[in-house]
PDB file of C-alpha atoms in Angstrom:
ATOM      1  CA  MET A   1      24.807 -25.449  -1.600  1.00  0.00           C
ATOM      2  CA  LYS A   2      22.040 -26.234  -2.162  1.00  0.00           C
ATOM      3  CA  ASN A   3      20.270 -23.201   0.073  1.00  0.00           C
ATOM      4  CA  ILE A   4      22.954 -20.701  -1.398  1.00  0.00           C
ATOM      5  CA  PHE A   5      21.173 -21.542  -5.090  1.00  0.00           C
ATOM      6  CA  ILE A   6      17.442 -21.634  -3.529  1.00  0.00           C
ATOM      7  CA  ILE A   7      18.335 -17.991  -1.573  1.00  0.00           C
ATOM      8  CA  LEU A   8      20.540 -16.672  -4.879  1.00  0.00           C
ATOM      9  CA  VAL A   9      17.980 -17.291  -6.823  1.00  0.00           C
ATOM     10  CA  ALA A  10      15.531 -15.481  -4.892  1.00  0.00           C
ATOM     11  CA  ILE A  11      17.373 -12.698  -4.634  1.00  0.00           C
ATOM     12  CA  PHE A  12      17.345 -12.682  -8.468  1.00  0.00           C
ATOM     13  CA  THR A  13      14.480 -12.911  -8.573  1.00  0.00           C
ATOM     14  CA  LEU A  14      13.632 -10.140  -5.981  1.00  0.00           C
ATOM     15  CA  SER A  15      15.750  -7.597  -8.243  1.00  0.00           C
ATOM     16  CA  GLN A  16      14.213  -9.076 -11.811  1.00  0.00           C
ATOM     17  CA  GLY A  17      11.293  -7.876 -10.239  1.00  0.00           C
ATOM     18  CA  ASN A  18      12.041  -4.267  -9.332  1.00  0.00           C
ATOM     19  CA  ALA A  19      14.007  -3.382 -12.584  1.00  0.00           C
ATOM     20  CA  GLN A  20      10.955  -4.677 -14.320  1.00  0.00           C
ATOM     21  CA  THR A  21       8.330  -2.579 -11.855  1.00  0.00           C
ATOM     22  CA  SER A  22      10.685   0.149 -12.387  1.00  0.00           C
ATOM     23  CA  ILE A  23      10.007   0.002 -16.407  1.00  0.00           C
ATOM     24  CA  TYR A  24       6.594  -0.477 -15.852  1.00  0.00           C
ATOM     25  CA  ASN A  25       6.090   2.765 -13.301  1.00  0.00           C
ATOM     26  CA  ASP A  26       8.620   5.081 -15.254  1.00  0.00           C
ATOM     27  CA  LEU A  27       6.356   4.333 -18.939  1.00  0.00           C
ATOM     28  CA  LEU A  28       3.425   5.277 -16.400  1.00  0.00           C
ATOM     29  CA  GLN A  29       5.384   8.594 -14.854  1.00  0.00           C
ATOM     30  CA  LYS A  30       6.196   9.821 -18.733  1.00  0.00           C
ATOM     31  CA  HIS A  31       2.818   8.754 -20.381  1.00  0.00           C
ATOM     32  CA  VAL A  32       0.251   9.569 -18.116  1.00  0.00           C
ATOM     33  CA  THR A  33      -0.216  12.401 -16.238  1.00  0.00           C
ATOM     34  CA  LYS A  34      -0.979  13.657 -12.602  1.00  0.00           C
ATOM     35  CA  ASP A  35      -4.539  13.314 -13.090  1.00  0.00           C
ATOM     36  CA  GLY A  36      -4.903  10.179 -14.573  1.00  0.00           C
ATOM     37  CA  ILE A  37      -4.704  11.451 -18.877  1.00  0.00           C
ATOM     38  CA  VAL A  38      -2.913   8.547 -20.597  1.00  0.00           C
ATOM     39  CA  ASP A  39      -0.958  10.235 -24.024  1.00  0.00           C
ATOM     40  CA  TYR A  40      -1.375   6.278 -26.132  1.00  0.00           C
ATOM     41  CA  LYS A  41      -0.358   7.842 -29.296  1.00  0.00           C
ATOM     42  CA  SER A  42       3.345   8.560 -27.475  1.00  0.00           C
ATOM     43  CA  PHE A  43       2.413   5.574 -25.017  1.00  0.00           C
ATOM     44  CA  LYS A  44       2.533   3.104 -28.330  1.00  0.00           C
ATOM     45  CA  ALA A  45       6.142   4.446 -29.268  1.00  0.00           C
ATOM     46  CA  ASP A  46       7.067   2.890 -25.953  1.00  0.00           C
ATOM     47  CA  GLU A  47       5.267  -0.142 -26.906  1.00  0.00           C
ATOM     48  CA  ALA A  48       8.495  -2.259 -26.675  1.00  0.00           C
ATOM     49  CA  LYS A  49       9.337  -1.216 -23.168  1.00  0.00           C
ATOM     50  CA  LEU A  50       5.800  -2.185 -21.689  1.00  0.00           C
ATOM     51  CA  ASP A  51       6.265  -5.537 -23.858  1.00  0.00           C
ATOM     52  CA  SER A  52       9.712  -6.054 -21.870  1.00  0.00           C
ATOM     53  CA  TYR A  53       7.142  -5.313 -18.427  1.00  0.00           C
ATOM     54  CA  ILE A  54       4.208  -7.930 -20.275  1.00  0.00           C
ATOM     55  CA  SER A  55       6.875 -10.654 -20.890  1.00  0.00           C
ATOM     56  CA  TYR A  56       8.118 -10.783 -17.026  1.00  0.00           C
ATOM     57  CA  LEU A  57       4.429 -11.012 -16.181  1.00  0.00           C
ATOM     58  CA  GLU A  58       4.042 -13.970 -18.503  1.00  0.00           C
ATOM     59  CA  LYS A  59       7.310 -15.599 -16.771  1.00  0.00           C
ATOM     60  CA  THR A  60       6.095 -14.828 -12.958  1.00  0.00           C
ATOM     61  CA  THR A  61       3.619 -16.508 -11.216  1.00  0.00           C
ATOM     62  CA  PRO A  62       2.738 -14.986  -8.024  1.00  0.00           C
ATOM     63  CA  ALA A  63       3.394 -17.039  -4.619  1.00  0.00           C
ATOM     64  CA  SER A  64       2.012 -17.655  -2.099  1.00  0.00           C
ATOM     65  CA  SER A  65       4.745 -16.712  -0.027  1.00  0.00           C
ATOM     66  CA  TRP A  66       4.098 -13.056  -1.125  1.00  0.00           C
ATOM     67  CA  SER A  67       2.504 -10.623   0.975  1.00  0.00           C
ATOM     68  CA  GLU A  68      -1.074  -9.970   0.431  1.00  0.00           C
ATOM     69  CA  ASN A  69       0.055  -6.261  -0.400  1.00  0.00           C
ATOM     70  CA  LYS A  70       2.151  -7.903  -2.538  1.00  0.00           C
ATOM     71  CA  GLN A  71       0.177 -10.027  -3.608  1.00  0.00           C
ATOM     72  CA  LYS A  72      -2.283  -6.924  -4.605  1.00  0.00           C
ATOM     73  CA  ALA A  73       0.101  -4.384  -6.018  1.00  0.00           C
ATOM     74  CA  PHE A  74       1.392  -7.187  -8.981  1.00  0.00           C
ATOM     75  CA  TRP A  75      -1.857  -8.124  -9.713  1.00  0.00           C
ATOM     76  CA  ILE A  76      -3.357  -4.915 -10.214  1.00  0.00           C
ATOM     77  CA  ASN A  77      -0.115  -3.904 -12.333  1.00  0.00           C
ATOM     78  CA  ALA A  78      -1.127  -6.602 -14.270  1.00  0.00           C
ATOM     79  CA  TYR A  79      -4.410  -5.628 -15.143  1.00  0.00           C
ATOM     80  CA  ASN A  80      -3.682  -2.707 -15.627  1.00  0.00           C
ATOM     81  CA  ALA A  81      -0.926  -2.618 -18.052  1.00  0.00           C
ATOM     82  CA  TYR A  82      -2.638  -5.697 -20.154  1.00  0.00           C
ATOM     83  CA  THR A  83      -5.327  -2.983 -20.482  1.00  0.00           C
ATOM     84  CA  ILE A  84      -3.265  -0.551 -21.615  1.00  0.00           C
ATOM     85  CA  LYS A  85      -1.307  -3.081 -24.018  1.00  0.00           C
ATOM     86  CA  LEU A  86      -5.276  -4.306 -24.793  1.00  0.00           C
ATOM     87  CA  ILE A  87      -5.774  -0.468 -25.563  1.00  0.00           C
ATOM     88  CA  LEU A  88      -2.437   0.569 -28.115  1.00  0.00           C
ATOM     89  CA  GLU A  89      -3.150  -2.297 -30.119  1.00  0.00           C
ATOM     90  CA  ASN A  90      -6.371  -1.269 -31.340  1.00  0.00           C
ATOM     91  CA  TYR A  91      -5.032   2.032 -31.074  1.00  0.00           C
ATOM     92  CA  PRO A  92      -6.911   4.756 -32.295  1.00  0.00           C
ATOM     93  CA  LEU A  93     -10.241   4.209 -30.675  1.00  0.00           C
ATOM     94  CA  LYS A  94     -12.854   6.486 -29.187  1.00  0.00           C
ATOM     95  CA  SER A  95     -13.892   4.192 -26.378  1.00  0.00           C
ATOM     96  CA  ILE A  96     -12.827   0.537 -24.868  1.00  0.00           C
ATOM     97  CA  MET A  97     -15.955  -0.612 -25.230  1.00  0.00           C
ATOM     98  CA  ASP A  98     -15.441  -0.323 -29.205  1.00  0.00           C
ATOM     99  CA  ILE A  99     -13.119  -3.785 -28.398  1.00  0.00           C
ATOM    100  CA  LYS A 100     -14.795  -6.754 -29.629  1.00  0.00           C
ATOM    101  CA  GLN A 101     -13.035 -10.523 -29.669  1.00  0.00           C
ATOM    102  CA  ASP A 102     -15.547 -13.279 -31.223  1.00  0.00           C
ATOM    103  CA  GLU A 103     -18.197 -11.117 -29.715  1.00  0.00           C
ATOM    104  CA  LYS A 104     -16.616 -11.146 -25.945  1.00  0.00           C
ATOM    105  CA  THR A 105     -15.542  -7.395 -25.332  1.00  0.00           C
ATOM    106  CA  ALA A 106     -12.471  -6.238 -23.720  1.00  0.00           C
ATOM    107  CA  TRP A 107     -13.172  -8.095 -19.934  1.00  0.00           C
ATOM    108  CA  LYS A 108     -13.791 -11.616 -21.512  1.00  0.00           C
ATOM    109  CA  ILE A 109     -11.297 -11.730 -23.383  1.00  0.00           C
ATOM    110  CA  SER A 110      -8.371 -14.103 -22.334  1.00  0.00           C
ATOM    111  CA  PHE A 111      -5.046 -12.603 -23.280  1.00  0.00           C
ATOM    112  CA  ALA A 112      -3.813 -11.538 -20.224  1.00  0.00           C
ATOM    113  CA  LYS A 113      -0.795 -13.751 -19.882  1.00  0.00           C
ATOM    114  CA  VAL A 114       0.695 -14.620 -16.507  1.00  0.00           C
ATOM    115  CA  GLY A 115       2.865 -17.195 -14.866  1.00  0.00           C
ATOM    116  CA  GLY A 116       2.367 -19.167 -17.840  1.00  0.00           C
ATOM    117  CA  LYS A 117      -1.936 -19.149 -17.675  1.00  0.00           C
ATOM    118  CA  SER A 118      -3.849 -16.909 -19.728  1.00  0.00           C
ATOM    119  CA  TYR A 119      -6.244 -14.689 -17.538  1.00  0.00           C
ATOM    120  CA  THR A 120      -9.440 -12.404 -18.574  1.00  0.00           C
ATOM    121  CA  LEU A 121      -9.564  -9.122 -16.992  1.00  0.00           C
ATOM    122  CA  ASP A 122     -12.236  -9.776 -15.463  1.00  0.00           C
ATOM    123  CA  TYR A 123     -11.033 -12.934 -14.172  1.00  0.00           C
ATOM    124  CA  ILE A 124      -7.898 -10.750 -12.772  1.00  0.00           C
ATOM    125  CA  GLU A 125     -10.126  -8.252 -11.028  1.00  0.00           C
ATOM    126  CA  HIS A 126     -13.447 -10.769  -9.845  1.00  0.00           C
ATOM    127  CA  GLU A 127     -11.838 -14.202  -8.465  1.00  0.00           C
ATOM    128  CA  ILE A 128      -8.229 -12.461  -7.996  1.00  0.00           C
ATOM    129  CA  LEU A 129      -8.810  -9.380  -6.886  1.00  0.00           C
ATOM    130  CA  ARG A 130     -12.284  -8.912  -5.099  1.00  0.00           C
ATOM    131  CA  LYS A 131     -12.298 -12.762  -4.135  1.00  0.00           C
ATOM    132  CA  ASN A 132      -8.834 -13.781  -2.882  1.00  0.00           C
ATOM    133  CA  LEU A 133      -7.345 -10.106  -2.118  1.00  0.00           C
ATOM    134  CA  PHE A 134     -10.368  -8.068  -1.269  1.00  0.00           C
ATOM    135  CA  ASP A 135      -9.792  -4.459  -0.708  1.00  0.00           C
ATOM    136  CA  PRO A 136     -12.711  -2.150  -1.652  1.00  0.00           C
ATOM    137  CA  ARG A 137      -9.808   0.615  -2.431  1.00  0.00           C
ATOM    138  CA  ILE A 138      -8.902  -2.046  -5.414  1.00  0.00           C
ATOM    139  CA  HIS A 139     -11.295  -0.264  -7.654  1.00  0.00           C
ATOM    140  CA  VAL A 140      -9.726   2.835  -7.615  1.00  0.00           C
ATOM    141  CA  GLY A 141      -6.857   0.976  -7.921  1.00  0.00           C
ATOM    142  CA  VAL A 142      -8.201  -1.113 -11.460  1.00  0.00           C
ATOM    143  CA  ASN A 143      -8.188   0.938 -14.683  1.00  0.00           C
ATOM    144  CA  CYS A 144     -10.876   0.612 -17.494  1.00  0.00           C
ATOM    145  CA  ALA A 145      -9.058   3.518 -19.702  1.00  0.00           C
ATOM    146  CA  SER A 146     -11.944   5.606 -19.528  1.00  0.00           C
ATOM    147  CA  ILE A 147     -13.030   9.333 -18.262  1.00  0.00           C
ATOM    148  CA  SER A 148     -15.510   8.616 -15.748  1.00  0.00           C
ATOM    149  CA  CYS A 149     -13.213   5.483 -14.174  1.00  0.00           C
ATOM    150  CA  PRO A 150     -11.461   6.851 -11.173  1.00  0.00           C
ATOM    151  CA  LYS A 151      -7.997   7.977 -12.604  1.00  0.00           C
ATOM    152  CA  LEU A 152      -4.728   5.726 -13.933  1.00  0.00           C
ATOM    153  CA  GLY A 153      -2.050   6.390 -11.074  1.00  0.00           C
ATOM    154  CA  ASN A 154       1.191   7.431 -12.860  1.00  0.00           C
ATOM    155  CA  ILE A 155       2.887   5.694 -10.689  1.00  0.00           C
ATOM    156  CA  ALA A 156       3.218   1.263 -10.602  1.00  0.00           C
ATOM    157  CA  PHE A 157       1.880  -0.086  -7.594  1.00  0.00           C
ATOM    158  CA  THR A 158       4.821  -2.313  -5.185  1.00  0.00           C
ATOM    159  CA  GLU A 159       4.652  -3.887  -1.744  1.00  0.00           C
ATOM    160  CA  GLU A 160       5.876  -1.050   0.110  1.00  0.00           C
ATOM    161  CA  ASN A 161       3.730   1.911  -1.493  1.00  0.00           C
ATOM    162  CA  ILE A 162      -0.057   0.331  -2.394  1.00  0.00           C
ATOM    163  CA  ASP A 163      -1.475   1.380   0.841  1.00  0.00           C
ATOM    164  CA  ALA A 164      -0.778   4.523   0.702  1.00  0.00           C
ATOM    165  CA  ASN A 165      -1.805   5.225  -2.849  1.00  0.00           C
ATOM    166  CA  LEU A 166      -4.901   3.434  -2.716  1.00  0.00           C
ATOM    167  CA  GLU A 167      -5.857   5.401   0.103  1.00  0.00           C
ATOM    168  CA  LYS A 168      -4.387   8.686  -2.205  1.00  0.00           C
ATOM    169  CA  LEU A 169      -6.337   7.509  -4.814  1.00  0.00           C
ATOM    170  CA  MET A 170      -9.813   6.638  -3.570  1.00  0.00           C
ATOM    171  CA  LYS A 171      -9.408  10.371  -1.759  1.00  0.00           C
ATOM    172  CA  GLU A 172      -8.931  11.884  -5.069  1.00  0.00           C
ATOM    173  CA  PHE A 173     -11.569  10.049  -6.509  1.00  0.00           C
ATOM    174  CA  ILE A 174     -14.431  10.925  -3.801  1.00  0.00           C
ATOM    175  CA  ASN A 175     -14.108  14.430  -3.954  1.00  0.00           C
ATOM    176  CA  ASP A 176     -13.355  14.798  -8.248  1.00  0.00           C
ATOM    177  CA  SER A 177     -16.392  16.789  -8.760  1.00  0.00           C
ATOM    178  CA  SER A 178     -16.195  15.848 -12.543  1.00  0.00           C
ATOM    179  CA  ARG A 179     -16.843  11.966 -11.192  1.00  0.00           C
ATOM    180  CA  ASN A 180     -18.402  12.430  -7.599  1.00  0.00           C
ATOM    181  CA  LYS A 181     -20.694  15.445  -6.908  1.00  0.00           C
ATOM    182  CA  ILE A 182     -20.931  16.185  -2.943  1.00  0.00           C
ATOM    183  CA  THR A 183     -23.121  18.147  -0.829  1.00  0.00           C
ATOM    184  CA  ASN A 184     -24.275  18.056   2.777  1.00  0.00           C
ATOM    185  CA  ASN A 185     -27.740  16.388   2.358  1.00  0.00           C
ATOM    186  CA  LYS A 186     -27.441  15.208  -1.629  1.00  0.00           C
ATOM    187  CA  VAL A 187     -25.143  13.043  -3.603  1.00  0.00           C
ATOM    188  CA  GLN A 188     -24.765  12.184  -6.770  1.00  0.00           C
ATOM    189  CA  ILE A 189     -22.079   9.698  -7.406  1.00  0.00           C
ATOM    190  CA  SER A 190     -20.382   7.028 -10.094  1.00  0.00           C
ATOM    191  CA  SER A 191     -22.345   3.936 -11.178  1.00  0.00           C
ATOM    192  CA  ILE A 192     -19.183   2.359  -9.191  1.00  0.00           C
ATOM    193  CA  PHE A 193     -20.777   2.500  -5.937  1.00  0.00           C
ATOM    194  CA  ASP A 194     -23.836   1.082  -7.374  1.00  0.00           C
ATOM    195  CA  TRP A 195     -22.169  -1.720  -9.311  1.00  0.00           C
ATOM    196  CA  PHE A 196     -19.841  -2.834  -6.075  1.00  0.00           C
ATOM    197  CA  LYS A 197     -21.942  -1.725  -3.440  1.00  0.00           C
ATOM    198  CA  GLU A 198     -21.089  -5.293  -2.062  1.00  0.00           C
ATOM    199  CA  ASP A 199     -17.634  -4.404  -1.636  1.00  0.00           C
ATOM    200  CA  LEU A 200     -18.136  -1.112  -0.422  1.00  0.00           C
ATOM    201  CA  THR A 201     -20.729  -1.350   2.736  1.00  0.00           C
ATOM    202  CA  LYS A 202     -19.111  -4.733   3.919  1.00  0.00           C
ATOM    203  CA  ASN A 203     -19.010  -2.719   7.747  1.00  0.00           C
ATOM    204  CA  GLY A 204     -21.612   0.317   6.840  1.00  0.00           C
ATOM    205  CA  SER A 205     -23.346   2.186   4.177  1.00  0.00           C
ATOM    206  CA  ILE A 206     -22.196   3.708   1.211  1.00  0.00           C
ATOM    207  CA  ILE A 207     -22.426   7.222   3.162  1.00  0.00           C
ATOM    208  CA  ASP A 208     -20.491   6.020   5.666  1.00  0.00           C
ATOM    209  CA  TYR A 209     -18.090   4.900   3.353  1.00  0.00           C
ATOM    210  CA  LEU A 210     -17.930   8.069   1.451  1.00  0.00           C
ATOM    211  CA  ASN A 211     -17.946   9.964   4.733  1.00  0.00           C
ATOM    212  CA  LYS A 212     -14.366   7.973   5.402  1.00  0.00           C
ATOM    213  CA  TYR A 213     -12.505  10.545   2.707  1.00  0.00           C
ATOM    214  CA  SER A 214     -15.152  13.247   1.890  1.00  0.00           C
ATOM    215  CA  ASN A 215     -14.287  16.876   2.207  1.00  0.00           C
ATOM    216  CA  THR A 216     -17.988  17.375   2.643  1.00  0.00           C
ATOM    217  CA  GLU A 217     -19.454  15.512   5.716  1.00  0.00           C
ATOM    218  CA  ILE A 218     -22.667  13.471   3.850  1.00  0.00           C
ATOM    219  CA  ASN A 219     -25.904  13.489   5.849  1.00  0.00           C
ATOM    220  CA  PRO A 220     -26.603   9.944   6.740  1.00  0.00           C
ATOM    221  CA  ASN A 221     -29.843  10.597   5.100  1.00  0.00           C
ATOM    222  CA  ALA A 222     -28.769  12.476   2.103  1.00  0.00           C
ATOM    223  CA  LYS A 223     -30.484  11.228  -1.482  1.00  0.00           C
ATOM    224  CA  ILE A 224     -28.066   9.621  -3.069  1.00  0.00           C
ATOM    225  CA  SER A 225     -28.506   9.191  -7.262  1.00  0.00           C
ATOM    226  CA  TYR A 226     -25.870   7.226  -9.469  1.00  0.00           C
ATOM    227  CA  LEU A 227     -24.161   9.225 -12.095  1.00  0.00           C
ATOM    228  CA  LYS A 228     -23.957   7.970 -16.072  1.00  0.00           C
ATOM    229  CA  TYR A 229     -20.592   6.493 -16.594  1.00  0.00           C
ATOM    230  CA  VAL A 230     -19.000   7.435 -19.684  1.00  0.00           C
ATOM    231  CA  TRP A 231     -16.344   5.612 -21.420  1.00  0.00           C
ATOM    232  CA  SER A 232     -14.972   7.834 -23.488  1.00  0.00           C
ATOM    233  CA  LEU A 233     -11.270   6.564 -23.773  1.00  0.00           C
ATOM    234  CA  ASN A 234      -8.878   8.654 -21.003  1.00  0.00           C
ATOM    235  CA  ASN A 235      -6.478   9.995 -23.390  1.00  0.00           C
ATOM    236  CA  LYS A 236      -5.420  13.509 -24.028  1.00  0.00           C
TER     237      LYS A 236
END
């Protein structure tokens, strides 16, 4: 009887999680373009639905028994949903950089509640995702709500789709000429490749990493420079 109860609880929890992720996915489909531009004004009108998903995050503690992909999908979704929520709470604004609380930036405010605990966006990114669930592609998964950031995907990550979607987002980011300018002998690339060089060069150079995704073959000795990061809001 006890085992049946445990199984029923697990099934209910799984179905609830799938339903809530579906709500979040619908919001992204409705308010985020395929190019990652967010209509925050219309999103604001649907804030109650976002709050429903956030309520699920507040009550859910990722289990160690979850697969790495499931944990990764959960935490990236949480990071992005809370970033959107923060923007909506302060909307209208020109940049996420305008948000300050007790002189703390958006990434250092402890407001993201998961499983009854409060986290900063920085903690989710650097301590949970980068440290415990390492994958250099998380840098195109988490979104900083800014023009120079890799685009916000307009579908929610799941255990089943995260690998293919991170791969797709990285390829699109690297070949996006508004964010990276690549030729055979010269690359002007996002500052993300400078800030997180350690993550991206574990198995080779930055150029080696770029060549995994670039439509243009880059010379190993190509000149590298980094573009100025534009923090303007990624909105319509």
